[in-house]
Amino acid sequence: MNNIFNIRQARADEAGLVLEFIKRLAEYEKCADEVMADEATLHHSLFVEHSAEVLFAEENGIPVGFALFFHNFSTFVGRKGLYLEDLFIVPEKRGKGYGKALLKHLAQLAVERNCGRMEWICLDWNKPALSVYRSIGAIPMDEWTVQRLTEPALKHLAQ
């Protein structure tokens, strides 16, 4: 049987499925204890506020991967960009080109939406992902470091 591969937008009734993929990604990244999201919060953020979008990669109608993304803005380019927050393919389906297919789909969306760039962060130990990213022409931004305020620090600074 030939596998049928498809990419589609997540539906409003799939916040639980989005959460499952987030948890699997967090396990892979060795930070499962950091997941605070719940189904209700994701539903509201994704399908009511439309803060981000989710794509599912499916093999024979079964979700095998996902990508969560949103738009940011580049002052240097003067246009919005597409920021890929998460991309995850279940381990048993890796090596079939599904991750590259999601990246290609996202690039097509970025072009259609007149984005000036597409960006994401990758853990430096994730050699398989880095290899895929190099193969599609992505370049590392070695001189940049990510800065983050977590909720307690954010609230403290806001006082």
PDB file of N, CA, C and O in Angstrom, residues 114-151:
ATOM      1  N   ASN A 114       3.544  37.212   1.690  1.00  0.00           N
ATOM      2  CA  ASN A 114       4.508  38.301   1.504  1.00  0.00           C
ATOM      3  C   ASN A 114       5.416  38.505   2.715  1.00  0.00           C
ATOM      4  O   ASN A 114       5.744  39.631   3.099  1.00  0.00           O
ATOM      5  N   CYS A 115       5.844  37.401   3.305  1.00  0.00           N
ATOM      6  CA  CYS A 115       6.777  37.468   4.427  1.00  0.00           C
ATOM      7  C   CYS A 115       8.192  37.696   3.896  1.00  0.00           C
ATOM      8  O   CYS A 115       8.557  37.166   2.843  1.00  0.00           O
ATOM      9  N   GLY A 116       8.967  38.450   4.633  1.00  0.00           N
ATOM     10  CA  GLY A 116      10.340  38.736   4.234  1.00  0.00           C
ATOM     11  C   GLY A 116      11.328  37.662   4.658  1.00  0.00           C
ATOM     12  O   GLY A 116      12.419  37.564   4.100  1.00  0.00           O
ATOM     13  N   ARG A 117      10.955  36.854   5.637  1.00  0.00           N
ATOM     14  CA  ARG A 117      11.830  35.781   6.103  1.00  0.00           C
ATOM     15  C   ARG A 117      11.042  34.768   6.909  1.00  0.00           C
ATOM     16  O   ARG A 117       9.907  35.024   7.287  1.00  0.00           O
ATOM     17  N   MET A 118      11.687  33.651   7.138  1.00  0.00           N
ATOM     18  CA  MET A 118      11.147  32.593   7.990  1.00  0.00           C
ATOM     19  C   MET A 118      12.255  32.219   8.964  1.00  0.00           C
ATOM     20  O   MET A 118      13.394  32.005   8.542  1.00  0.00           O
ATOM     21  N   GLU A 119      11.920  32.176  10.220  1.00  0.00           N
ATOM     22  CA  GLU A 119      12.933  31.923  11.249  1.00  0.00           C
ATOM     23  C   GLU A 119      12.418  30.926  12.275  1.00  0.00           C
ATOM     24  O   GLU A 119      11.219  30.767  12.458  1.00  0.00           O
ATOM     25  N   TRP A 120      13.385  30.294  12.963  1.00  0.00           N
ATOM     26  CA  TRP A 120      13.082  29.372  14.055  1.00  0.00           C
ATOM     27  C   TRP A 120      14.343  29.157  14.864  1.00  0.00           C
ATOM     28  O   TRP A 120      15.432  29.531  14.468  1.00  0.00           O
ATOM     29  N   ILE A 121      14.173  28.529  15.993  1.00  0.00           N
ATOM     30  CA  ILE A 121      15.284  28.194  16.882  1.00  0.00           C
ATOM     31  C   ILE A 121      15.406  26.671  16.912  1.00  0.00           C
ATOM     32  O   ILE A 121      14.399  25.962  16.886  1.00  0.00           O
ATOM     33  N   CYS A 122      16.629  26.195  16.993  1.00  0.00           N
ATOM     34  CA  CYS A 122      16.873  24.754  17.094  1.00  0.00           C
ATOM     35  C   CYS A 122      17.906  24.517  18.194  1.00  0.00           C
ATOM     36  O   CYS A 122      18.894  25.261  18.285  1.00  0.00           O
ATOM     37  N   LEU A 123      17.674  23.509  19.000  1.00  0.00           N
ATOM     38  CA  LEU A 123      18.649  23.154  20.024  1.00  0.00           C
ATOM     39  C   LEU A 123      19.958  22.728  19.359  1.00  0.00           C
ATOM     40  O   LEU A 123      19.951  21.984  18.368  1.00  0.00           O
ATOM     41  N   ASP A 124      21.068  23.167  19.907  1.00  0.00           N
ATOM     42  CA  ASP A 124      22.357  22.891  19.263  1.00  0.00           C
ATOM     43  C   ASP A 124      22.742  21.414  19.270  1.00  0.00           C
ATOM     44  O   ASP A 124      23.575  20.986  18.490  1.00  0.00           O
ATOM     45  N   TRP A 125      22.107  20.584  20.117  1.00  0.00           N
ATOM     46  CA  TRP A 125      22.417  19.156  20.139  1.00  0.00           C
ATOM     47  C   TRP A 125      21.553  18.344  19.168  1.00  0.00           C
ATOM     48  O   TRP A 125      21.781  17.152  18.972  1.00  0.00           O
ATOM     49  N   ASN A 126      20.576  18.991  18.538  1.00  0.00           N
ATOM     50  CA  ASN A 126      19.662  18.278  17.649  1.00  0.00           C
ATOM     51  C   ASN A 126      20.259  18.179  16.244  1.00  0.00           C
ATOM     52  O   ASN A 126      19.842  18.835  15.303  1.00  0.00           O
ATOM     53  N   LYS A 127      21.278  17.335  16.124  1.00  0.00           N
ATOM     54  CA  LYS A 127      22.027  17.202  14.868  1.00  0.00           C
ATOM     55  C   LYS A 127      21.160  16.763  13.682  1.00  0.00           C
ATOM     56  O   LYS A 127      21.344  17.282  12.582  1.00  0.00           O
ATOM     57  N   PRO A 128      20.220  15.814  13.856  1.00  0.00           N
ATOM     58  CA  PRO A 128      19.388  15.448  12.696  1.00  0.00           C
ATOM     59  C   PRO A 128      18.595  16.641  12.144  1.00  0.00           C
ATOM     60  O   PRO A 128      18.526  16.841  10.933  1.00  0.00           O
ATOM     61  N   ALA A 129      18.011  17.436  13.037  1.00  0.00           N
ATOM     62  CA  ALA A 129      17.249  18.609  12.584  1.00  0.00           C
ATOM     63  C   ALA A 129      18.175  19.632  11.930  1.00  0.00           C
ATOM     64  O   ALA A 129      17.854  20.183  10.874  1.00  0.00           O
ATOM     65  N   LEU A 130      19.329  19.883  12.543  1.00  0.00           N
ATOM     66  CA  LEU A 130      20.269  20.841  11.965  1.00  0.00           C
ATOM     67  C   LEU A 130      20.709  20.413  10.574  1.00  0.00           C
ATOM     68  O   LEU A 130      20.862  21.247   9.671  1.00  0.00           O
ATOM     69  N   SER A 131      20.882  19.128  10.381  1.00  0.00           N
ATOM     70  CA  SER A 131      21.256  18.613   9.065  1.00  0.00           C
ATOM     71  C   SER A 131      20.171  18.901   8.029  1.00  0.00           C
ATOM     72  O   SER A 131      20.463  19.319   6.902  1.00  0.00           O
ATOM     73  N   VAL A 132      18.920  18.692   8.417  1.00  0.00           N
ATOM     74  CA  VAL A 132      17.804  18.995   7.511  1.00  0.00           C
ATOM     75  C   VAL A 132      17.792  20.491   7.192  1.00  0.00           C
ATOM     76  O   VAL A 132      17.649  20.891   6.033  1.00  0.00           O
ATOM     77  N   TYR A 133      17.972  21.314   8.212  1.00  0.00           N
ATOM     78  CA  TYR A 133      17.921  22.763   8.005  1.00  0.00           C
ATOM     79  C   TYR A 133      19.034  23.235   7.072  1.00  0.00           C
ATOM     80  O   TYR A 133      18.821  24.097   6.212  1.00  0.00           O
ATOM     81  N   ARG A 134      20.220  22.678   7.220  1.00  0.00           N
ATOM     82  CA  ARG A 134      21.319  23.047   6.303  1.00  0.00           C
ATOM     83  C   ARG A 134      20.983  22.625   4.876  1.00  0.00           C
ATOM     84  O   ARG A 134      21.287  23.321   3.931  1.00  0.00           O
ATOM     85  N   SER A 135      20.340  21.453   4.735  1.00  0.00           N
ATOM     86  CA  SER A 135      20.039  20.926   3.400  1.00  0.00           C
ATOM     87  C   SER A 135      19.028  21.783   2.640  1.00  0.00           C
ATOM     88  O   SER A 135      18.984  21.734   1.415  1.00  0.00           O
ATOM     89  N   ILE A 136      18.223  22.574   3.362  1.00  0.00           N
ATOM     90  CA  ILE A 136      17.244  23.428   2.683  1.00  0.00           C
ATOM     91  C   ILE A 136      17.736  24.864   2.538  1.00  0.00           C
ATOM     92  O   ILE A 136      17.015  25.719   2.049  1.00  0.00           O
ATOM     93  N   GLY A 137      18.956  25.122   2.990  1.00  0.00           N
ATOM     94  CA  GLY A 137      19.528  26.455   2.822  1.00  0.00           C
ATOM     95  C   GLY A 137      19.420  27.371   4.023  1.00  0.00           C
ATOM     96  O   GLY A 137      19.773  28.548   3.934  1.00  0.00           O
ATOM     97  N   ALA A 138      18.965  26.869   5.170  1.00  0.00           N
ATOM     98  CA  ALA A 138      18.895  27.697   6.373  1.00  0.00           C
ATOM     99  C   ALA A 138      20.304  27.980   6.883  1.00  0.00           C
ATOM    100  O   ALA A 138      21.184  27.128   6.788  1.00  0.00           O
ATOM    101  N   ILE A 139      20.496  29.179   7.394  1.00  0.00           N
ATOM    102  CA  ILE A 139      21.807  29.554   7.924  1.00  0.00           C
ATOM    103  C   ILE A 139      21.702  29.838   9.418  1.00  0.00           C
ATOM    104  O   ILE A 139      20.733  30.433   9.875  1.00  0.00           O
ATOM    105  N   PRO A 140      22.685  29.396  10.191  1.00  0.00           N
ATOM    106  CA  PRO A 140      22.658  29.656  11.630  1.00  0.00           C
ATOM    107  C   PRO A 140      22.997  31.119  11.916  1.00  0.00           C
ATOM    108  O   PRO A 140      23.796  31.731  11.214  1.00  0.00           O
ATOM    109  N   MET A 141      22.374  31.652  12.927  1.00  0.00           N
ATOM    110  CA  MET A 141      22.636  33.020  13.365  1.00  0.00           C
ATOM    111  C   MET A 141      23.511  32.943  14.614  1.00  0.00           C
ATOM    112  O   MET A 141      23.074  33.210  15.721  1.00  0.00           O
ATOM    113  N   ASP A 142      24.769  32.555  14.420  1.00  0.00           N
ATOM    114  CA  ASP A 142      25.664  32.241  15.527  1.00  0.00           C
ATOM    115  C   ASP A 142      25.946  33.394  16.472  1.00  0.00           C
ATOM    116  O   ASP A 142      26.262  33.179  17.632  1.00  0.00           O
ATOM    117  N   GLU A 143      25.858  34.605  16.007  1.00  0.00           N
ATOM    118  CA  GLU A 143      26.193  35.740  16.867  1.00  0.00           C
ATOM    119  C   GLU A 143      25.013  36.211  17.715  1.00  0.00           C
ATOM    120  O   GLU A 143      25.153  37.127  18.506  1.00  0.00           O
ATOM    121  N   TRP A 144      23.862  35.596  17.552  1.00  0.00           N
ATOM    122  CA  TRP A 144      22.667  35.988  18.276  1.00  0.00           C
ATOM    123  C   TRP A 144      22.399  34.982  19.395  1.00  0.00           C
ATOM    124  O   TRP A 144      22.589  33.793  19.218  1.00  0.00           O
ATOM    125  N   THR A 145      21.939  35.470  20.525  1.00  0.00           N
ATOM    126  CA  THR A 145      21.507  34.577  21.600  1.00  0.00           C
ATOM    127  C   THR A 145      20.065  34.907  21.955  1.00  0.00           C
ATOM    128  O   THR A 145      19.632  36.056  21.869  1.00  0.00           O
ATOM    129  N   VAL A 146      19.330  33.892  22.339  1.00  0.00           N
ATOM    130  CA  VAL A 146      17.934  34.064  22.726  1.00  0.00           C
ATOM    131  C   VAL A 146      17.898  34.614  24.140  1.00  0.00           C
ATOM    132  O   VAL A 146      18.619  34.141  25.015  1.00  0.00           O
ATOM    133  N   GLN A 147      17.070  35.599  24.353  1.00  0.00           N
ATOM    134  CA  GLN A 147      16.849  36.160  25.681  1.00  0.00           C
ATOM    135  C   GLN A 147      15.400  35.901  26.047  1.00  0.00           C
ATOM    136  O   GLN A 147      14.524  35.995  25.194  1.00  0.00           O
ATOM    137  N   ARG A 148      15.149  35.573  27.320  1.00  0.00           N
ATOM    138  CA  ARG A 148      13.784  35.234  27.710  1.00  0.00           C
ATOM    139  C   ARG A 148      13.490  35.750  29.107  1.00  0.00           C
ATOM    140  O   ARG A 148      14.296  35.623  30.016  1.00  0.00           O
ATOM    141  N   LEU A 149      12.316  36.317  29.262  1.00  0.00           N
ATOM    142  CA  LEU A 149      11.763  36.614  30.574  1.00  0.00           C
ATOM    143  C   LEU A 149      10.636  35.612  30.808  1.00  0.00           C
ATOM    144  O   LEU A 149       9.677  35.566  30.041  1.00  0.00           O
ATOM    145  N   THR A 150      10.760  34.792  31.838  1.00  0.00           N
ATOM    146  CA  THR A 150       9.664  33.892  32.185  1.00  0.00           C
ATOM    147  C   THR A 150       8.630  34.696  32.971  1.00  0.00           C
ATOM    148  O   THR A 150       8.871  35.848  33.351  1.00  0.00           O
ATOM    149  N   GLU A 151       7.489  34.092  33.233  1.00  0.00           N
ATOM    150  CA  GLU A 151       6.395  34.840  33.840  1.00  0.00           C
ATOM    151  C   GLU A 151       6.771  35.554  35.138  1.00  0.00           C
ATOM    152  O   GLU A 151       6.440  36.728  35.304  1.00  0.00           O
TER     153      GLU A 151
END
